[in-house]
């Protein structure tokens, strides 16, 4: 028996019931539906990837991205993107961005450039269809409890990204953070960029707090502003330059985060320079 008609009916029924629920109940209902949507889309995308590519490949990310970008319509979220063309520059690079919540996956897939893979914690590979689709998309998993293994994976990736012309996306904060500021950055992404002598491209997402807040159980519609900053070259830098590089990137991203998060995002209109991504 096909699962999709039942899943669609359950989601439709949930949407019809939402207005009658309390705010916490609406929050958990929408969050639960989001997780169910992730599982269902991952299972379907995995089948498509296996049929199209036959296994693990960075090219599968275009298929995964197509599925995830459709989530924004179900949740009435909008992305206003500036500087997208900077991500399409030829050649390998390390992309770093702030990490706020479970919704970050939508923001990542909204602007994911070609031949781009992610770094993720090893535990995610065991999340059923979600872990499978991440594996098929070429995600590199790191055991954060074993630093020697993590260093080995990063060293191998540094060579691969140059040989195979890969872009690597990393969340340098290392964990989700919704406190209205950026956490200190871990140094792995910066060692990787210097080892491979490739530029770093910072990407900043505005605060989700006006439409998504786990502590206050808020989950409504809204607009996410995305700013892609200029590439920061690492050519000629050594490991001794890592602290300064970390500081430069953190200050630039923190300043941008506060700037683009100032205006209310829930229903906010895009500015004249925004490039709406629908």
mmCIF file of C-alpha atoms in Angstrom:
data_model
loop_
_atom_site.group_PDB
_atom_site.id
_atom_site.type_symbol
_atom_site.label_atom_id
_atom_site.label_comp_id
_atom_site.label_asym_id
_atom_site.label_seq_id
_atom_site.Cartn_x
_atom_site.Cartn_y
_atom_site.Cartn_z
ATOM 1 C CA UNK A 1 0.000 0.000 0.000
ATOM 2 C CA UNK A 2 1.360 3.428 -0.962
ATOM 3 C CA UNK A 3 2.448 5.602 1.957
ATOM 4 C CA UNK A 4 2.259 8.975 0.257
ATOM 5 C CA UNK A 5 -1.579 9.383 0.165
ATOM 6 C CA UNK A 6 -1.769 8.677 3.903
ATOM 7 C CA UNK A 7 1.105 11.025 4.689
ATOM 8 C CA UNK A 8 -0.417 13.799 2.562
ATOM 9 C CA UNK A 9 -3.799 13.331 4.242
ATOM 10 C CA UNK A 10 -2.213 13.435 7.712
ATOM 11 C CA UNK A 11 -0.299 16.634 6.920
ATOM 12 C CA UNK A 12 -3.407 18.261 5.439
ATOM 13 C CA UNK A 13 -5.431 17.343 8.509
ATOM 14 C CA UNK A 14 -2.716 18.746 10.737
ATOM 15 C CA UNK A 15 -2.703 22.054 8.851
ATOM 16 C CA UNK A 16 -6.485 22.332 9.229
ATOM 17 C CA UNK A 17 -6.238 21.734 12.977
ATOM 18 C CA UNK A 18 -3.362 24.141 13.646
ATOM 19 C CA UNK A 19 -5.447 27.325 14.197
ATOM 20 C CA UNK A 20 -7.392 25.596 16.997
ATOM 21 C CA UNK A 21 -4.281 24.500 18.878
ATOM 22 C CA UNK A 22 -2.429 26.390 21.604
ATOM 23 C CA UNK A 23 0.869 28.048 20.698
ATOM 24 C CA UNK A 24 3.071 25.281 22.173
ATOM 25 C CA UNK A 25 0.892 22.648 20.508
ATOM 26 C CA UNK A 26 1.164 24.435 17.153
ATOM 27 C CA UNK A 27 4.928 24.647 17.584
ATOM 28 C CA UNK A 28 5.394 20.945 18.267
ATOM 29 C CA UNK A 29 2.898 19.991 15.560
ATOM 30 C CA UNK A 30 4.756 22.020 12.926
ATOM 31 C CA UNK A 31 8.128 20.810 14.160
ATOM 32 C CA UNK A 32 6.933 17.195 14.109
ATOM 33 C CA UNK A 33 5.567 17.656 10.608
ATOM 34 C CA UNK A 34 8.903 19.134 9.535
ATOM 35 C CA UNK A 35 10.780 16.098 10.855
ATOM 36 C CA UNK A 36 8.314 13.765 9.129
ATOM 37 C CA UNK A 37 8.749 15.723 5.909
ATOM 38 C CA UNK A 38 12.538 15.385 6.209
ATOM 39 C CA UNK A 39 12.263 11.612 6.635
ATOM 40 C CA UNK A 40 9.825 11.159 3.763
ATOM 41 C CA UNK A 41 11.754 13.443 1.386
ATOM 42 C CA UNK A 42 15.041 11.728 2.328
ATOM 43 C CA UNK A 43 13.613 8.303 1.543
ATOM 44 C CA UNK A 44 12.248 9.446 -1.812
ATOM 45 C CA UNK A 45 15.397 11.396 -2.714
ATOM 46 C CA UNK A 46 17.552 8.386 -1.791
ATOM 47 C CA UNK A 47 15.641 6.242 -4.264
ATOM 48 C CA UNK A 48 16.052 8.862 -6.988
ATOM 49 C CA UNK A 49 19.788 9.222 -6.265
ATOM 50 C CA UNK A 50 20.321 5.464 -6.406
ATOM 51 C CA UNK A 51 18.434 5.205 -9.688
ATOM 52 C CA UNK A 52 20.132 8.219 -11.270
ATOM 53 C CA UNK A 53 23.709 7.889 -9.963
ATOM 54 C CA UNK A 54 23.925 4.378 -8.599
ATOM 55 C CA UNK A 55 25.554 5.387 -5.301
ATOM 56 C CA UNK A 56 27.504 8.051 -3.414
ATOM 57 C CA UNK A 57 28.302 11.174 -5.471
ATOM 58 C CA UNK A 58 28.570 14.918 -4.881
ATOM 59 C CA UNK A 59 26.350 15.329 -7.949
ATOM 60 C CA UNK A 60 23.483 13.889 -5.895
ATOM 61 C CA UNK A 61 23.375 17.176 -3.967
ATOM 62 C CA UNK A 62 21.475 18.797 -6.839
ATOM 63 C CA UNK A 63 18.711 16.189 -6.394
ATOM 64 C CA UNK A 64 18.658 16.603 -2.625
ATOM 65 C CA UNK A 65 18.594 20.378 -2.979
ATOM 66 C CA UNK A 66 15.549 20.210 -5.271
ATOM 67 C CA UNK A 67 13.569 18.279 -2.653
ATOM 68 C CA UNK A 68 14.575 20.444 0.323
ATOM 69 C CA UNK A 69 13.962 23.752 -1.455
ATOM 70 C CA UNK A 70 10.286 22.802 -1.718
ATOM 71 C CA UNK A 71 9.928 22.798 2.092
ATOM 72 C CA UNK A 72 9.758 26.593 2.217
ATOM 73 C CA UNK A 73 6.401 26.572 0.450
ATOM 74 C CA UNK A 74 4.863 24.318 3.098
ATOM 75 C CA UNK A 75 6.116 26.644 5.858
ATOM 76 C CA UNK A 76 5.676 29.964 4.051
ATOM 77 C CA UNK A 77 9.320 30.955 4.413
ATOM 78 C CA UNK A 78 11.079 33.343 2.051
ATOM 79 C CA UNK A 79 14.785 33.862 1.351
ATOM 80 C CA UNK A 80 16.266 37.202 0.313
ATOM 81 C CA UNK A 81 19.765 36.488 -0.959
ATOM 82 C CA UNK A 82 22.573 38.946 -1.676
ATOM 83 C CA UNK A 83 25.877 38.005 -3.267
ATOM 84 C CA UNK A 84 24.850 34.560 -4.522
ATOM 85 C CA UNK A 85 27.196 34.888 -7.512
ATOM 86 C CA UNK A 86 30.220 34.791 -5.193
ATOM 87 C CA UNK A 87 29.452 31.144 -4.437
ATOM 88 C CA UNK A 88 29.487 30.241 -8.117
ATOM 89 C CA UNK A 89 33.115 31.267 -8.650
ATOM 90 C CA UNK A 90 35.228 28.549 -10.262
ATOM 91 C CA UNK A 91 37.590 26.508 -8.140
ATOM 92 C CA UNK A 92 37.498 24.898 -4.690
ATOM 93 C CA UNK A 93 36.844 26.887 -1.531
ATOM 94 C CA UNK A 94 35.715 26.534 2.079
ATOM 95 C CA UNK A 95 32.288 28.033 2.820
ATOM 96 C CA UNK A 96 31.474 28.881 6.436
ATOM 97 C CA UNK A 97 28.106 29.954 7.838
ATOM 98 C CA UNK A 98 26.309 30.495 11.144
ATOM 99 C CA UNK A 99 24.248 27.627 12.571
ATOM 100 C CA UNK A 100 20.933 28.387 14.311
ATOM 101 C CA UNK A 101 18.433 25.551 14.195
ATOM 102 C CA UNK A 102 17.057 22.477 12.493
ATOM 103 C CA UNK A 103 15.755 24.821 9.770
ATOM 104 C CA UNK A 104 19.300 25.620 8.611
ATOM 105 C CA UNK A 105 19.094 22.771 6.118
ATOM 106 C CA UNK A 106 16.576 24.769 4.092
ATOM 107 C CA UNK A 107 18.861 27.801 4.065
ATOM 108 C CA UNK A 108 21.851 25.712 3.023
ATOM 109 C CA UNK A 109 20.042 24.007 0.134
ATOM 110 C CA UNK A 110 18.548 27.322 -1.013
ATOM 111 C CA UNK A 111 21.954 28.616 -2.142
ATOM 112 C CA UNK A 112 24.091 25.465 -2.314
ATOM 113 C CA UNK A 113 26.562 25.843 -5.215
ATOM 114 C CA UNK A 114 27.523 23.021 -7.561
ATOM 115 C CA UNK A 115 30.039 20.415 -6.379
ATOM 116 C CA UNK A 116 29.655 21.371 -2.740
ATOM 117 C CA UNK A 117 29.795 18.881 0.146
ATOM 118 C CA UNK A 118 29.266 19.355 3.864
ATOM 119 C CA UNK A 119 31.032 18.344 7.054
ATOM 120 C CA UNK A 120 28.694 16.769 9.628
ATOM 121 C CA UNK A 121 28.956 14.971 12.944
ATOM 122 C CA UNK A 122 29.141 11.191 12.659
ATOM 123 C CA UNK A 123 25.962 10.603 14.699
ATOM 124 C CA UNK A 124 23.813 11.892 11.826
ATOM 125 C CA UNK A 125 24.692 8.942 9.596
ATOM 126 C CA UNK A 126 22.515 6.730 11.827
ATOM 127 C CA UNK A 127 19.322 8.788 11.300
ATOM 128 C CA UNK A 128 17.710 6.312 8.914
ATOM 129 C CA UNK A 129 16.750 7.853 5.548
ATOM 130 C CA UNK A 130 18.308 11.202 6.558
ATOM 131 C CA UNK A 131 21.670 9.567 7.206
ATOM 132 C CA UNK A 132 21.413 7.617 3.955
ATOM 133 C CA UNK A 133 20.703 10.666 1.813
ATOM 134 C CA UNK A 134 23.564 12.562 3.475
ATOM 135 C CA UNK A 135 25.904 9.670 2.677
ATOM 136 C CA UNK A 136 24.683 9.497 -0.916
ATOM 137 C CA UNK A 137 25.221 13.254 -1.250
ATOM 138 C CA UNK A 138 28.895 12.948 -0.352
ATOM 139 C CA UNK A 139 28.701 14.437 3.151
ATOM 140 C CA UNK A 140 31.880 13.807 5.164
ATOM 141 C CA UNK A 141 31.203 12.586 8.689
ATOM 142 C CA UNK A 142 33.510 13.421 11.588
ATOM 143 C CA UNK A 143 33.675 11.701 14.960
ATOM 144 C CA UNK A 144 34.011 14.726 17.227
ATOM 145 C CA UNK A 145 34.790 12.491 20.200
ATOM 146 C CA UNK A 146 38.002 11.275 18.552
ATOM 147 C CA UNK A 147 40.127 14.229 17.490
ATOM 148 C CA UNK A 148 42.723 12.054 15.720
ATOM 149 C CA UNK A 149 40.025 10.639 13.424
ATOM 150 C CA UNK A 150 38.581 14.092 12.749
ATOM 151 C CA UNK A 151 42.022 15.454 11.841
ATOM 152 C CA UNK A 152 42.576 12.511 9.475
ATOM 153 C CA UNK A 153 39.255 13.109 7.712
ATOM 154 C CA UNK A 154 39.982 16.821 7.309
ATOM 155 C CA UNK A 155 43.488 16.138 5.979
ATOM 156 C CA UNK A 156 42.119 13.712 3.397
ATOM 157 C CA UNK A 157 39.389 16.173 2.430
ATOM 158 C CA UNK A 158 41.949 18.947 1.890
ATOM 159 C CA UNK A 159 43.604 16.923 -0.836
ATOM 160 C CA UNK A 160 40.338 15.769 -2.381
ATOM 161 C CA UNK A 161 38.796 19.228 -2.645
ATOM 162 C CA UNK A 162 41.709 20.387 -4.808
ATOM 163 C CA UNK A 163 41.906 17.230 -6.932
ATOM 164 C CA UNK A 164 38.152 16.997 -7.492
ATOM 165 C CA UNK A 165 37.353 20.741 -7.528
ATOM 166 C CA UNK A 166 35.068 20.570 -4.492
ATOM 167 C CA UNK A 167 33.584 23.280 -2.339
ATOM 168 C CA UNK A 168 33.240 22.363 1.346
ATOM 169 C CA UNK A 169 30.528 23.840 3.608
ATOM 170 C CA UNK A 170 31.263 23.969 7.344
ATOM 171 C CA UNK A 171 29.492 25.429 10.392
ATOM 172 C CA UNK A 172 32.471 26.775 12.379
ATOM 173 C CA UNK A 173 30.421 27.321 15.546
ATOM 174 C CA UNK A 174 30.253 23.535 15.807
ATOM 175 C CA UNK A 175 26.718 23.427 17.206
ATOM 176 C CA UNK A 176 23.345 25.115 16.840
ATOM 177 C CA UNK A 177 23.122 28.511 18.461
ATOM 178 C CA UNK A 178 20.023 30.698 18.781
ATOM 179 C CA UNK A 179 21.209 33.137 21.459
ATOM 180 C CA UNK A 180 21.136 36.152 19.124
ATOM 181 C CA UNK A 181 24.897 36.212 18.558
ATOM 182 C CA UNK A 182 27.668 34.027 17.126
ATOM 183 C CA UNK A 183 29.566 31.503 19.211
ATOM 184 C CA UNK A 184 33.373 31.412 19.058
ATOM 185 C CA UNK A 185 34.583 29.578 15.966
ATOM 186 C CA UNK A 186 36.356 26.249 16.030
ATOM 187 C CA UNK A 187 39.517 26.196 13.930
ATOM 188 C CA UNK A 188 39.015 23.134 11.723
ATOM 189 C CA UNK A 189 37.588 25.007 8.728
ATOM 190 C CA UNK A 190 40.473 27.469 8.773
ATOM 191 C CA UNK A 191 43.168 24.804 8.997
ATOM 192 C CA UNK A 192 41.469 23.071 6.055
ATOM 193 C CA UNK A 193 41.445 26.236 3.927
ATOM 194 C CA UNK A 194 45.100 27.006 4.665
ATOM 195 C CA UNK A 195 46.171 23.409 4.082
ATOM 196 C CA UNK A 196 44.492 23.428 0.661
ATOM 197 C CA UNK A 197 45.414 27.100 0.012
ATOM 198 C CA UNK A 198 41.836 27.864 -1.039
ATOM 199 C CA UNK A 199 39.722 30.937 -0.196
ATOM 200 C CA UNK A 200 37.118 31.104 2.555
ATOM 201 C CA UNK A 201 33.669 32.439 1.683
ATOM 202 C CA UNK A 202 31.550 33.484 4.703
ATOM 203 C CA UNK A 203 27.759 33.197 4.445
ATOM 204 C CA UNK A 204 25.537 34.850 7.049
ATOM 205 C CA UNK A 205 21.866 34.078 7.730
ATOM 206 C CA UNK A 206 19.781 36.590 9.668
ATOM 207 C CA UNK A 207 18.290 35.653 13.031
ATOM 208 C CA UNK A 208 15.296 33.294 12.916
ATOM 209 C CA UNK A 209 13.971 34.629 16.229
ATOM 210 C CA UNK A 210 11.084 36.637 14.765
ATOM 211 C CA UNK A 211 9.424 33.494 13.363
ATOM 212 C CA UNK A 212 11.160 30.499 15.011
ATOM 213 C CA UNK A 213 12.090 30.306 18.690
ATOM 214 C CA UNK A 214 12.332 27.008 20.528
ATOM 215 C CA UNK A 215 12.268 28.604 23.989
ATOM 216 C CA UNK A 216 9.069 30.598 23.396
ATOM 217 C CA UNK A 217 7.552 27.891 21.158
ATOM 218 C CA UNK A 218 7.164 30.266 18.209
ATOM 219 C CA UNK A 219 6.964 28.855 14.681
ATOM 220 C CA UNK A 220 5.300 31.059 12.087
ATOM 221 C CA UNK A 221 6.101 32.331 8.581
ATOM 222 C CA UNK A 222 8.928 34.758 7.896
ATOM 223 C CA UNK A 223 11.763 36.036 5.764
ATOM 224 C CA UNK A 224 15.391 34.958 6.075
ATOM 225 C CA UNK A 225 18.011 37.363 4.795
ATOM 226 C CA UNK A 226 21.166 35.773 3.431
ATOM 227 C CA UNK A 227 24.396 37.713 2.819
ATOM 228 C CA UNK A 228 27.338 36.116 1.004
ATOM 229 C CA UNK A 229 30.501 38.015 1.923
ATOM 230 C CA UNK A 230 33.597 38.524 -0.214
ATOM 231 C CA UNK A 231 36.037 35.625 -0.417
ATOM 232 C CA UNK A 232 38.983 35.797 1.984
ATOM 233 C CA UNK A 233 42.164 34.457 0.344
ATOM 234 C CA UNK A 234 44.508 32.089 2.181
ATOM 235 C CA UNK A 235 47.247 31.856 -0.431
ATOM 236 C CA UNK A 236 50.624 32.057 1.301
ATOM 237 C CA UNK A 237 49.171 31.712 4.805
ATOM 238 C CA UNK A 238 50.439 29.108 7.260
ATOM 239 C CA UNK A 239 49.055 27.496 10.409
ATOM 240 C CA UNK A 240 50.517 30.388 12.383
ATOM 241 C CA UNK A 241 47.983 32.671 10.660
ATOM 242 C CA UNK A 242 44.951 30.634 11.792
ATOM 243 C CA UNK A 243 44.091 32.730 14.910
ATOM 244 C CA UNK A 244 44.110 35.969 12.903
ATOM 245 C CA UNK A 245 42.071 34.373 10.114
ATOM 246 C CA UNK A 246 39.507 33.079 12.617
ATOM 247 C CA UNK A 247 39.217 36.538 14.188
ATOM 248 C CA UNK A 248 38.812 38.270 10.798
ATOM 249 C CA UNK A 249 36.051 35.914 9.671
ATOM 250 C CA UNK A 250 34.239 35.960 13.023
ATOM 251 C CA UNK A 251 34.201 39.752 13.219
ATOM 252 C CA UNK A 252 32.982 40.134 9.638
ATOM 253 C CA UNK A 253 30.209 37.562 10.075
ATOM 254 C CA UNK A 254 29.154 38.846 13.487
ATOM 255 C CA UNK A 255 28.884 42.414 12.224
ATOM 256 C CA UNK A 256 26.855 41.278 9.208
ATOM 257 C CA UNK A 257 24.616 39.072 11.371
ATOM 258 C CA UNK A 258 23.635 41.961 13.622
ATOM 259 C CA UNK A 259 23.167 44.286 10.657
ATOM 260 C CA UNK A 260 20.830 42.062 8.633
ATOM 261 C CA UNK A 261 18.943 40.911 11.749
ATOM 262 C CA UNK A 262 17.998 44.426 12.860
ATOM 263 C CA UNK A 263 14.835 44.809 10.793
ATOM 264 C CA UNK A 264 11.785 42.644 11.630
ATOM 265 C CA UNK A 265 11.824 39.601 9.378
ATOM 266 C CA UNK A 266 8.301 38.298 9.829
ATOM 267 C CA UNK A 267 6.640 39.530 6.681
ATOM 268 C CA UNK A 268 9.402 42.084 6.062
ATOM 269 C CA UNK A 269 9.705 43.535 2.627
ATOM 270 C CA UNK A 270 12.914 43.101 0.674
ATOM 271 C CA UNK A 271 15.124 46.101 0.131
ATOM 272 C CA UNK A 272 15.895 47.480 -3.345
ATOM 273 C CA UNK A 273 19.186 45.552 -3.508
ATOM 274 C CA UNK A 274 17.756 42.222 -2.392
ATOM 275 C CA UNK A 275 17.583 39.324 -4.802
ATOM 276 C CA UNK A 276 14.481 37.327 -3.827
ATOM 277 C CA UNK A 277 14.908 33.577 -4.172
ATOM 278 C CA UNK A 278 11.524 32.002 -4.479
#
